[in-house]
Coordinates of C-alpha atoms in Angstrom, one line a residue:
X1 CA 0.8 0.4 -24.0
X2 CA -2.6 -1.3 -23.7
X3 CA -5.7 -0.9 -25.9
X4 CA -9.1 0.3 -24.9
X5 CA -11.9 -1.4 -26.7
X6 CA -15.5 -0.7 -25.6
X7 CA -14.4 0.6 -22.2
X8 CA -12.3 -2.4 -21.4
X9 CA -8.3 -2.2 -21.3
X10 CA -6.5 -5.1 -23.0
X11 CA -2.8 -5.8 -22.4
X12 CA -0.7 -8.6 -23.8
X13 CA -3.8 -10.9 -24.2
X14 CA -5.2 -10.0 -21.0
X15 CA -8.4 -8.1 -20.1
X16 CA -7.0 -5.8 -17.3
X17 CA -9.6 -3.3 -16.1
X18 CA -12.8 -1.4 -17.1
X19 CA -12.8 2.5 -17.6
X20 CA -16.4 3.3 -16.2
X21 CA -17.5 0.3 -13.8
X22 CA -21.0 1.9 -13.2
X23 CA -21.6 2.2 -16.8
X24 CA -20.8 -1.3 -18.2
X25 CA -23.9 -3.4 -18.7
X26 CA -22.9 -6.1 -21.1
X27 CA -19.3 -7.1 -21.6
X28 CA -18.1 -8.8 -24.8
X29 CA -14.5 -9.9 -24.2
X30 CA -12.6 -9.7 -27.4
X31 CA -11.3 -12.8 -29.3
X32 CA -7.7 -13.7 -28.6
X33 CA -7.8 -12.8 -25.0
X34 CA -6.3 -15.4 -23.0
X35 CA -6.9 -14.2 -19.4
X36 CA -8.9 -11.9 -17.2
X37 CA -6.7 -10.2 -14.6
X38 CA -7.5 -10.3 -10.9
X39 CA -10.2 -7.9 -10.0
X40 CA -10.6 -6.7 -13.5
X41 CA -14.4 -6.2 -13.5
X42 CA -14.8 -6.1 -9.7
X43 CA -17.6 -3.7 -8.6
X44 CA -19.2 -3.3 -12.0
X45 CA -22.6 -3.2 -10.2
X46 CA -24.7 -2.9 -13.2
X47 CA -23.0 -5.6 -15.4
X48 CA -25.6 -8.2 -16.3
X49 CA -23.9 -10.5 -18.8
X50 CA -20.4 -11.3 -19.9
X51 CA -19.4 -13.1 -23.0
X52 CA -16.0 -15.0 -22.8
X53 CA -14.2 -16.1 -25.9
X54 CA -12.9 -19.5 -26.8
X55 CA -9.2 -19.8 -26.1
X56 CA -9.6 -18.1 -22.8
X57 CA -7.5 -20.0 -20.2
X58 CA -7.6 -18.1 -16.9
X59 CA -10.1 -16.1 -14.9
X60 CA -8.3 -14.2 -12.1
X61 CA -9.1 -14.0 -8.4
X62 CA -12.1 -11.7 -7.7
X63 CA -12.4 -10.9 -11.3
X64 CA -16.1 -10.2 -11.1
X65 CA -16.6 -9.8 -7.4
X66 CA -19.3 -7.5 -6.4
X67 CA -21.0 -7.6 -9.8
X68 CA -24.4 -7.9 -8.2
X69 CA -26.5 -8.1 -11.3
X70 CA -24.3 -10.5 -13.2
X71 CA -26.7 -13.4 -14.0
X72 CA -25.2 -14.7 -17.3
X73 CA -21.6 -15.8 -17.9
X74 CA -20.5 -18.4 -20.4
X75 CA -17.1 -20.0 -19.3
X76 CA -15.6 -21.8 -22.3
X77 CA -14.0 -25.2 -22.1
X78 CA -10.6 -23.8 -22.7
X79 CA -10.6 -22.3 -19.2
X80 CA -8.2 -24.2 -16.9
X81 CA -7.8 -21.8 -13.9
X82 CA -10.4 -19.8 -12.0
X83 CA -9.1 -17.6 -9.1
X84 CA -10.7 -17.6 -5.7
X85 CA -13.9 -15.8 -5.5
X86 CA -14.0 -14.8 -9.2
X87 CA -17.7 -14.7 -9.1
X88 CA -18.4 -13.8 -5.3
X89 CA -22.0 -12.1 -5.0
X90 CA -22.9 -12.7 -8.6
X91 CA -26.5 -14.1 -9.1
X92 CA -25.5 -16.4 -12.0
X93 CA -28.2 -18.6 -13.4
X94 CA -28.1 -21.7 -15.5
X95 CA -24.5 -22.9 -14.6
X96 CA -23.5 -26.0 -12.9
X97 CA -20.4 -24.7 -11.3
X98 CA -22.3 -22.3 -8.9
X99 CA -25.0 -23.4 -6.4
X100 CA -26.5 -22.2 -3.1
X101 CA -24.0 -19.4 -3.0
X102 CA -20.8 -21.5 -3.6
X103 CA -18.7 -21.5 -6.6
X104 CA -16.9 -24.6 -7.9
X105 CA -14.2 -25.2 -10.6
X106 CA -13.4 -28.9 -11.3
X107 CA -12.9 -30.6 -7.9
X108 CA -12.2 -27.2 -6.0
X109 CA -14.6 -24.8 -4.1
X110 CA -13.2 -21.6 -5.2
X111 CA -15.6 -18.9 -3.6
X112 CA -18.6 -18.2 -1.5
X113 CA -21.0 -15.2 -1.4
X114 CA -20.4 -13.0 1.3
X115 CA -23.9 -13.0 2.7
X116 CA -24.0 -16.8 3.2
X117 CA -24.9 -18.0 6.5
X118 CA -25.0 -21.8 6.2
X119 CA -22.8 -23.8 3.7
X120 CA -23.1 -27.3 2.6
X121 CA -20.1 -28.3 0.4
X122 CA -21.0 -30.7 -2.2
X123 CA -19.5 -34.2 -2.4
X124 CA -16.6 -34.6 -4.7
X125 CA -14.9 -31.4 -3.7
X126 CA -11.3 -32.2 -3.0
X127 CA -10.1 -28.8 -2.1
X128 CA -11.3 -25.4 -0.6
X129 CA -9.3 -22.7 -2.3
X130 CA -7.3 -20.0 -0.6
X131 CA -9.6 -17.2 0.8
X132 CA -12.7 -19.0 -0.5
X133 CA -14.8 -18.0 2.6
X134 CA -12.7 -15.0 3.7
X135 CA -14.8 -12.3 5.2
X136 CA -17.9 -14.2 5.1
X137 CA -18.9 -12.5 8.2
X138 CA -22.4 -14.2 8.6
X139 CA -21.2 -17.8 8.0
X140 CA -22.7 -19.8 11.1
X141 CA -22.1 -23.4 9.9
X142 CA -20.2 -25.4 7.3
X143 CA -20.7 -29.0 6.4
X144 CA -17.5 -30.5 4.9
X145 CA -17.8 -33.4 2.4
X146 CA -15.9 -36.6 2.9
X147 CA -14.0 -36.2 -0.3
X148 CA -12.1 -32.9 1.0
X149 CA -8.4 -33.4 1.1
X150 CA -7.3 -29.8 1.6
X151 CA -8.3 -26.5 3.1
X152 CA -6.5 -23.6 1.6
X153 CA -4.7 -20.5 3.1
X154 CA -6.9 -17.9 4.5
X155 CA -10.0 -20.0 3.6
X156 CA -12.2 -18.9 6.4
X157 CA -10.1 -16.0 7.8
X158 CA -11.1 -12.5 8.6
X159 CA -9.5 -9.3 10.1
X160 CA -8.6 -8.8 13.6
X161 CA -12.3 -7.6 14.1
X162 CA -13.6 -11.0 13.3
X163 CA -13.5 -13.8 11.0
X164 CA -16.2 -16.3 10.0
X165 CA -18.5 -16.7 13.0
X166 CA -18.7 -20.4 12.9
X167 CA -18.9 -22.2 16.3
X168 CA -17.9 -25.7 15.3
X169 CA -15.7 -27.3 12.7
X170 CA -16.0 -31.0 12.2
X171 CA -13.3 -31.7 9.7
X172 CA -13.9 -34.6 7.4
X173 CA -11.9 -38.1 7.6
X174 CA -9.8 -37.7 4.4
X175 CA -8.4 -34.2 5.1
X176 CA -4.6 -34.2 5.2
X177 CA -3.7 -30.5 5.1
X178 CA -5.1 -27.2 6.6
X179 CA -3.3 -24.2 5.1
X180 CA -1.8 -21.1 6.5
X181 CA -4.3 -18.8 8.6
X182 CA -7.2 -20.9 7.4
X183 CA -9.3 -20.2 10.5
X184 CA -7.5 -17.1 11.9
X185 CA -9.6 -14.5 14.0
X186 CA -12.5 -17.0 13.9
X187 CA -13.6 -15.6 17.3
X188 CA -16.8 -17.6 17.8
X189 CA -15.1 -21.0 17.1
X190 CA -15.5 -23.1 20.3
X191 CA -14.6 -26.7 19.1
X192 CA -12.7 -28.4 16.3
X193 CA -12.7 -32.1 15.4
X194 CA -9.4 -33.2 13.7
X195 CA -9.4 -36.5 11.7
X196 CA -6.8 -39.2 12.0
X197 CA -4.8 -38.8 8.7
X198 CA -4.4 -35.0 9.0
X199 CA -0.7 -34.5 8.6
X200 CA -0.1 -30.7 8.6
X201 CA -1.5 -27.6 10.2
X202 CA 0.0 -24.4 8.8
X203 CA 1.3 -21.2 10.3
X204 CA -1.3 -19.0 12.2
X205 CA -4.1 -21.4 11.3
X206 CA -6.1 -20.9 14.4
X207 CA -4.6 -17.8 15.8
X208 CA -6.9 -15.6 17.7
X209 CA -9.8 -18.1 18.0
X210 CA -10.3 -16.8 21.5
X211 CA -13.2 -19.2 22.4
X212 CA -11.4 -22.4 21.5
X213 CA -11.1 -24.3 24.8
X214 CA -9.9 -27.8 24.0
X215 CA -7.9 -29.3 21.2
X216 CA -7.1 -32.9 20.5
X217 CA -4.6 -33.1 17.7
X218 CA -4.4 -36.6 15.9
X219 CA -1.6 -39.0 16.0
X220 CA -1.1 -38.6 12.2
X221 CA -0.1 -35.0 12.7
X222 CA 3.6 -34.7 11.8
X223 CA 3.8 -30.7 11.4
X224 CA 2.4 -28.0 13.5
X225 CA 3.0 -24.5 12.0
X226 CA 4.5 -21.4 13.7
X227 CA 1.8 -19.5 15.7
X228 CA -0.7 -22.2 14.9
X229 CA -2.8 -21.5 18.0
X230 CA -1.2 -18.2 18.9
X231 CA -3.5 -16.0 21.3
X232 CA -6.1 -18.7 21.8
X233 CA -6.7 -17.3 25.3
X234 CA -9.2 -19.9 26.5
X235 CA -7.3 -22.8 25.3
X236 CA -6.5 -24.9 28.4
X237 CA -6.6 -28.5 27.2
X238 CA -4.4 -29.8 24.4
X239 CA -3.5 -33.4 23.4
X240 CA -0.4 -33.7 21.3
X241 CA 1.1 -37.0 20.0
X242 CA 4.8 -37.9 20.3
X243 CA 4.4 -38.5 16.6
X244 CA 4.6 -34.9 16.0
X245 CA 8.0 -34.1 14.3
X246 CA 7.8 -30.3 14.2
X247 CA 6.1 -27.9 16.8
X248 CA 6.4 -24.4 15.2
X249 CA 7.6 -21.3 16.9
X250 CA 5.0 -19.9 19.4
X251 CA 2.5 -22.4 18.3
X252 CA 0.8 -22.0 21.7
X253 CA 1.9 -18.5 22.7
X254 CA -0.3 -16.9 25.4
X255 CA -2.6 -20.1 25.6
X256 CA -3.3 -21.1 29.3
X257 CA -2.6 -24.7 28.5
X258 CA -2.4 -26.8 31.7
X259 CA -1.1 -30.2 32.8
X260 CA 1.2 -30.9 29.8
X261 CA 4.9 -31.8 30.1
X262 CA 5.8 -29.6 27.2
X263 CA 4.6 -26.2 28.6
X264 CA 6.0 -24.9 31.9
X265 CA 5.9 -21.6 33.5
X266 CA 4.8 -19.7 30.3
X267 CA 7.6 -21.6 28.1
X268 CA 7.0 -24.2 25.5
X269 CA 9.4 -26.9 24.8
X270 CA 9.4 -29.7 22.2
X271 CA 12.1 -32.4 22.2
X272 CA 15.2 -30.7 23.4
X273 CA 14.3 -27.3 22.1
X274 CA 12.5 -24.2 23.6
X275 CA 10.1 -23.2 20.9
X276 CA 8.0 -20.5 22.4
X277 CA 7.4 -18.0 25.3
X278 CA 4.2 -16.2 26.6
X279 CA 4.5 -12.4 26.0
X280 CA 3.6 -11.6 29.4
X281 CA 6.7 -13.1 31.1
X282 CA 8.7 -10.9 33.3
X283 CA 11.4 -13.5 34.0
X284 CA 12.3 -16.8 32.5
X285 CA 14.0 -19.9 33.7
X286 CA 14.7 -22.1 30.9
X287 CA 14.8 -25.8 32.1
X288 CA 17.9 -28.0 32.3
X289 CA 18.1 -30.4 29.3
X290 CA 17.3 -27.8 26.7
X291 CA 19.8 -27.8 24.0
X292 CA 18.5 -25.1 21.6
X293 CA 16.4 -22.0 21.7
X294 CA 14.3 -21.9 18.5
X295 CA 14.5 -18.8 16.2
X296 CA 12.1 -16.1 17.4
X297 CA 11.2 -18.0 20.6
X298 CA 11.0 -14.9 22.8
X299 CA 10.3 -12.3 20.2
X300 CA 7.4 -11.2 18.1
X301 CA 8.9 -12.7 15.1
X302 CA 7.8 -16.0 13.4
X303 CA 7.0 -17.1 9.9
X304 CA 3.4 -16.2 10.7
X305 CA 3.3 -14.1 13.8
X306 CA 0.1 -13.0 15.3
X307 CA -0.3 -9.2 14.9
X308 CA -1.5 -8.5 18.6
X309 CA 1.6 -10.2 20.1
X310 CA 4.6 -8.1 20.8
X311 CA 7.1 -10.6 22.1
X312 CA 8.6 -10.8 25.6
X313 CA 9.2 -6.9 25.9
X314 CA 8.4 -6.9 29.7
X315 CA 10.9 -9.6 30.4
X316 CA 13.7 -8.4 32.6
X317 CA 15.8 -11.5 33.1
X318 CA 16.4 -14.9 31.7
X319 CA 18.3 -17.9 33.1
X320 CA 19.7 -20.2 30.7
X321 CA 20.7 -23.9 31.4
X322 CA 24.3 -25.3 31.2
X323 CA 22.8 -27.9 28.5
X324 CA 22.3 -25.1 26.1
X325 CA 24.2 -25.4 22.8
X326 CA 22.6 -22.9 20.5
X327 CA 20.5 -19.7 20.4
X328 CA 18.6 -19.3 17.2
X329 CA 18.0 -16.3 14.8
X330 CA 16.0 -13.6 16.5
X331 CA 15.5 -15.6 19.6
X332 CA 15.3 -12.6 21.8
X333 CA 15.0 -9.8 19.3
X334 CA 13.0 -6.8 20.9
X335 CA 13.3 -8.1 24.4
X336 CA 13.6 -4.6 25.6
X337 CA 13.4 -5.2 29.3
X338 CA 16.6 -7.4 29.4
X339 CA 19.4 -5.6 31.3
X340 CA 22.1 -8.4 31.7
X341 CA 22.7 -11.8 30.3
X342 CA 24.9 -14.8 31.3
X343 CA 25.2 -17.2 28.4
X344 CA 26.4 -20.8 29.3
X345 CA 29.7 -22.0 28.3
X346 CA 28.5 -24.8 26.2
X347 CA 26.8 -22.4 23.7
X348 CA 28.7 -22.5 20.4
X349 CA 26.4 -20.4 18.2
X350 CA 24.4 -17.3 18.5
X351 CA 22.2 -16.7 15.5
X352 CA 21.3 -13.7 13.3
X353 CA 19.8 -10.8 15.1
X354 CA 19.5 -13.1 18.1
X355 CA 19.5 -10.2 20.6
X356 CA 18.9 -7.3 18.2
X357 CA 17.1 -4.2 19.6
X358 CA 17.4 -5.3 23.4
X359 CA 18.0 -1.8 24.1
X360 CA 18.6 -2.1 27.8
X361 CA 21.1 -4.9 27.6
X362 CA 24.2 -3.5 29.1
X363 CA 26.1 -6.5 30.5
X364 CA 26.9 -9.7 28.6
X365 CA 28.9 -12.7 29.7
X366 CA 29.9 -14.5 26.5
X367 CA 30.4 -18.3 26.7
X368 CA 33.9 -19.8 26.6
X369 CA 33.2 -22.1 23.7
X370 CA 31.3 -19.6 21.6
X371 CA 32.5 -20.1 18.0
X372 CA 30.0 -18.0 15.8
X373 CA 28.1 -14.8 16.3
X374 CA 25.5 -14.2 13.5
X375 CA 24.4 -11.2 11.2
X376 CA 23.3 -8.3 13.5
X377 CA 23.2 -10.5 16.5
X378 CA 23.4 -7.6 18.9
X379 CA 22.4 -4.8 16.5
X380 CA 20.9 -1.7 18.3
X381 CA 21.8 -2.9 21.9
X382 CA 22.2 0.8 22.7
X383 CA 22.9 -0.1 26.4
X384 CA 26.3 -1.8 25.7
X385 CA 29.4 -0.1 26.5
X386 CA 32.1 -2.9 26.4
X387 CA 32.3 -6.3 25.0
X388 CA 34.8 -9.0 25.8
X389 CA 34.6 -11.8 23.2
X390 CA 36.0 -15.4 24.0
X391 CA 39.3 -16.8 22.8
X392 CA 37.5 -19.7 20.9
X393 CA 35.4 -17.3 18.7
X394 CA 36.1 -17.9 15.0
X395 CA 33.3 -16.0 13.1
X396 CA 31.6 -12.6 13.7
X397 CA 28.7 -11.8 11.1
X398 CA 28.2 -8.7 9.3
X399 CA 27.2 -5.7 11.4
X400 CA 27.1 -7.9 14.6
X401 CA 27.1 -4.8 16.9
X402 CA 25.4 -2.5 14.5
X403 CA 24.5 0.9 16.1
X404 CA 25.4 0.0 19.7
X405 CA 25.9 3.6 20.0
X406 CA 27.4 3.6 23.6
X407 CA 29.8 0.8 22.8
X408 CA 33.2 2.3 23.3
X409 CA 35.5 -0.6 23.9
X410 CA 35.8 -4.2 22.4
X411 CA 38.3 -7.0 22.9
X412 CA 38.7 -9.5 20.1
X413 CA 40.3 -13.0 20.2
X414 CA 43.4 -13.6 18.0
X415 CA 42.0 -16.6 16.4
X416 CA 39.2 -14.9 14.5
X417 CA 39.0 -16.3 11.0
X418 CA 35.9 -14.8 9.5
X419 CA 34.9 -11.2 10.3
X420 CA 31.9 -9.5 8.6
X421 CA 31.8 -6.1 7.3
X422 CA 31.1 -3.1 9.5
X423 CA 30.9 -5.2 12.7
X424 CA 30.9 -2.1 14.8
X425 CA 29.1 0.2 12.5
X426 CA 27.4 3.2 14.3
X427 CA 29.3 2.6 17.4
X428 CA 31.4 5.0 19.5
X429 CA 34.5 2.6 19.5
X430 CA 37.6 4.2 20.8
X431 CA 39.5 1.0 21.6
X432 CA 39.7 -2.4 20.0
X433 CA 42.0 -4.7 21.6
X434 CA 43.3 -8.2 20.8
X435 CA 43.3 -11.0 23.5

């Protein structure tokens, strides 16, 4: 149980919350308090001063956000961590760590006032913290310092109704990493300059930047995250170096990119893998030479899928090449338009949930060399009536055909070595035969 003192709840050395936020004018945080919880004083609109004790080590994210009259706050030298936007929209005076609407801690920019229209980040700043400018809906321009090394997750993000309305981002020369969803939904963003030295762009970083028309990625880039430019529907020109080691799943889904060898007829390839597919596809012909279909390539799924993309739900047919060896986890999950499927004989592995929820899929020709079927690989394929599994199959994952409610007959090979639990759970099986 916590203890209330002067309208503030304390638990285990932490200031947790305020009882009457509209009545608190001055806050004296008791001695022995080690941390201020995230959002503990958020919205205390009449709070004018806060006195923090020596020994305090942490101030949580958004701890004092929306304290519009807070002009005085002493932060002791013992504080080692200040969360993002801890003092957003606080008119603090006489402190070195807040200026021109921006809040800094050590070499990190940790927050920005929500009404800010132009931001000049001071030299010496090495990192922009996660969510630092999130929902700054009036922000028109940002000048980055040369000292900047990293832009954190969600740094300039917004909701699907709009992120920061910046039109241009000239990223500084020493930047090496841009975090997940850093610029997602920045719908006014028209151009981005990427410096040589940038090594990583995170998942969903520029998803939904609908006015972005051209991107030139640096030769130093080695990792491009899943859904990085998903739904950038004006993006027609992209330059990517062969040095890129990883192109994430659906990094350029629904982007009208032209004249590149790695995107063809709505399908995106990298090396010998198919890594993405535009959600509007009605049919797909995967090109010869493709050895793998990446996890989630045709589905809505990804490590950072963009919320308005639903996967290839309208796709009625897919032709797979003889070169194909594996089909990744969730590769076709939710492709509800598929009715039949021929899987080439060289495929040895079908991943977890690879064809889950393909509700109209009624006819599957399994490959002769198939060795492994993953967890729930064909779960909820409610159109299936019979399955004839190949002789070389050695492993079937748990609930592989879960709730295939019309499935009445299955033929299994004698050589099965690993059979998961409940592989036909929820089916109408009346006959299981050995081959």
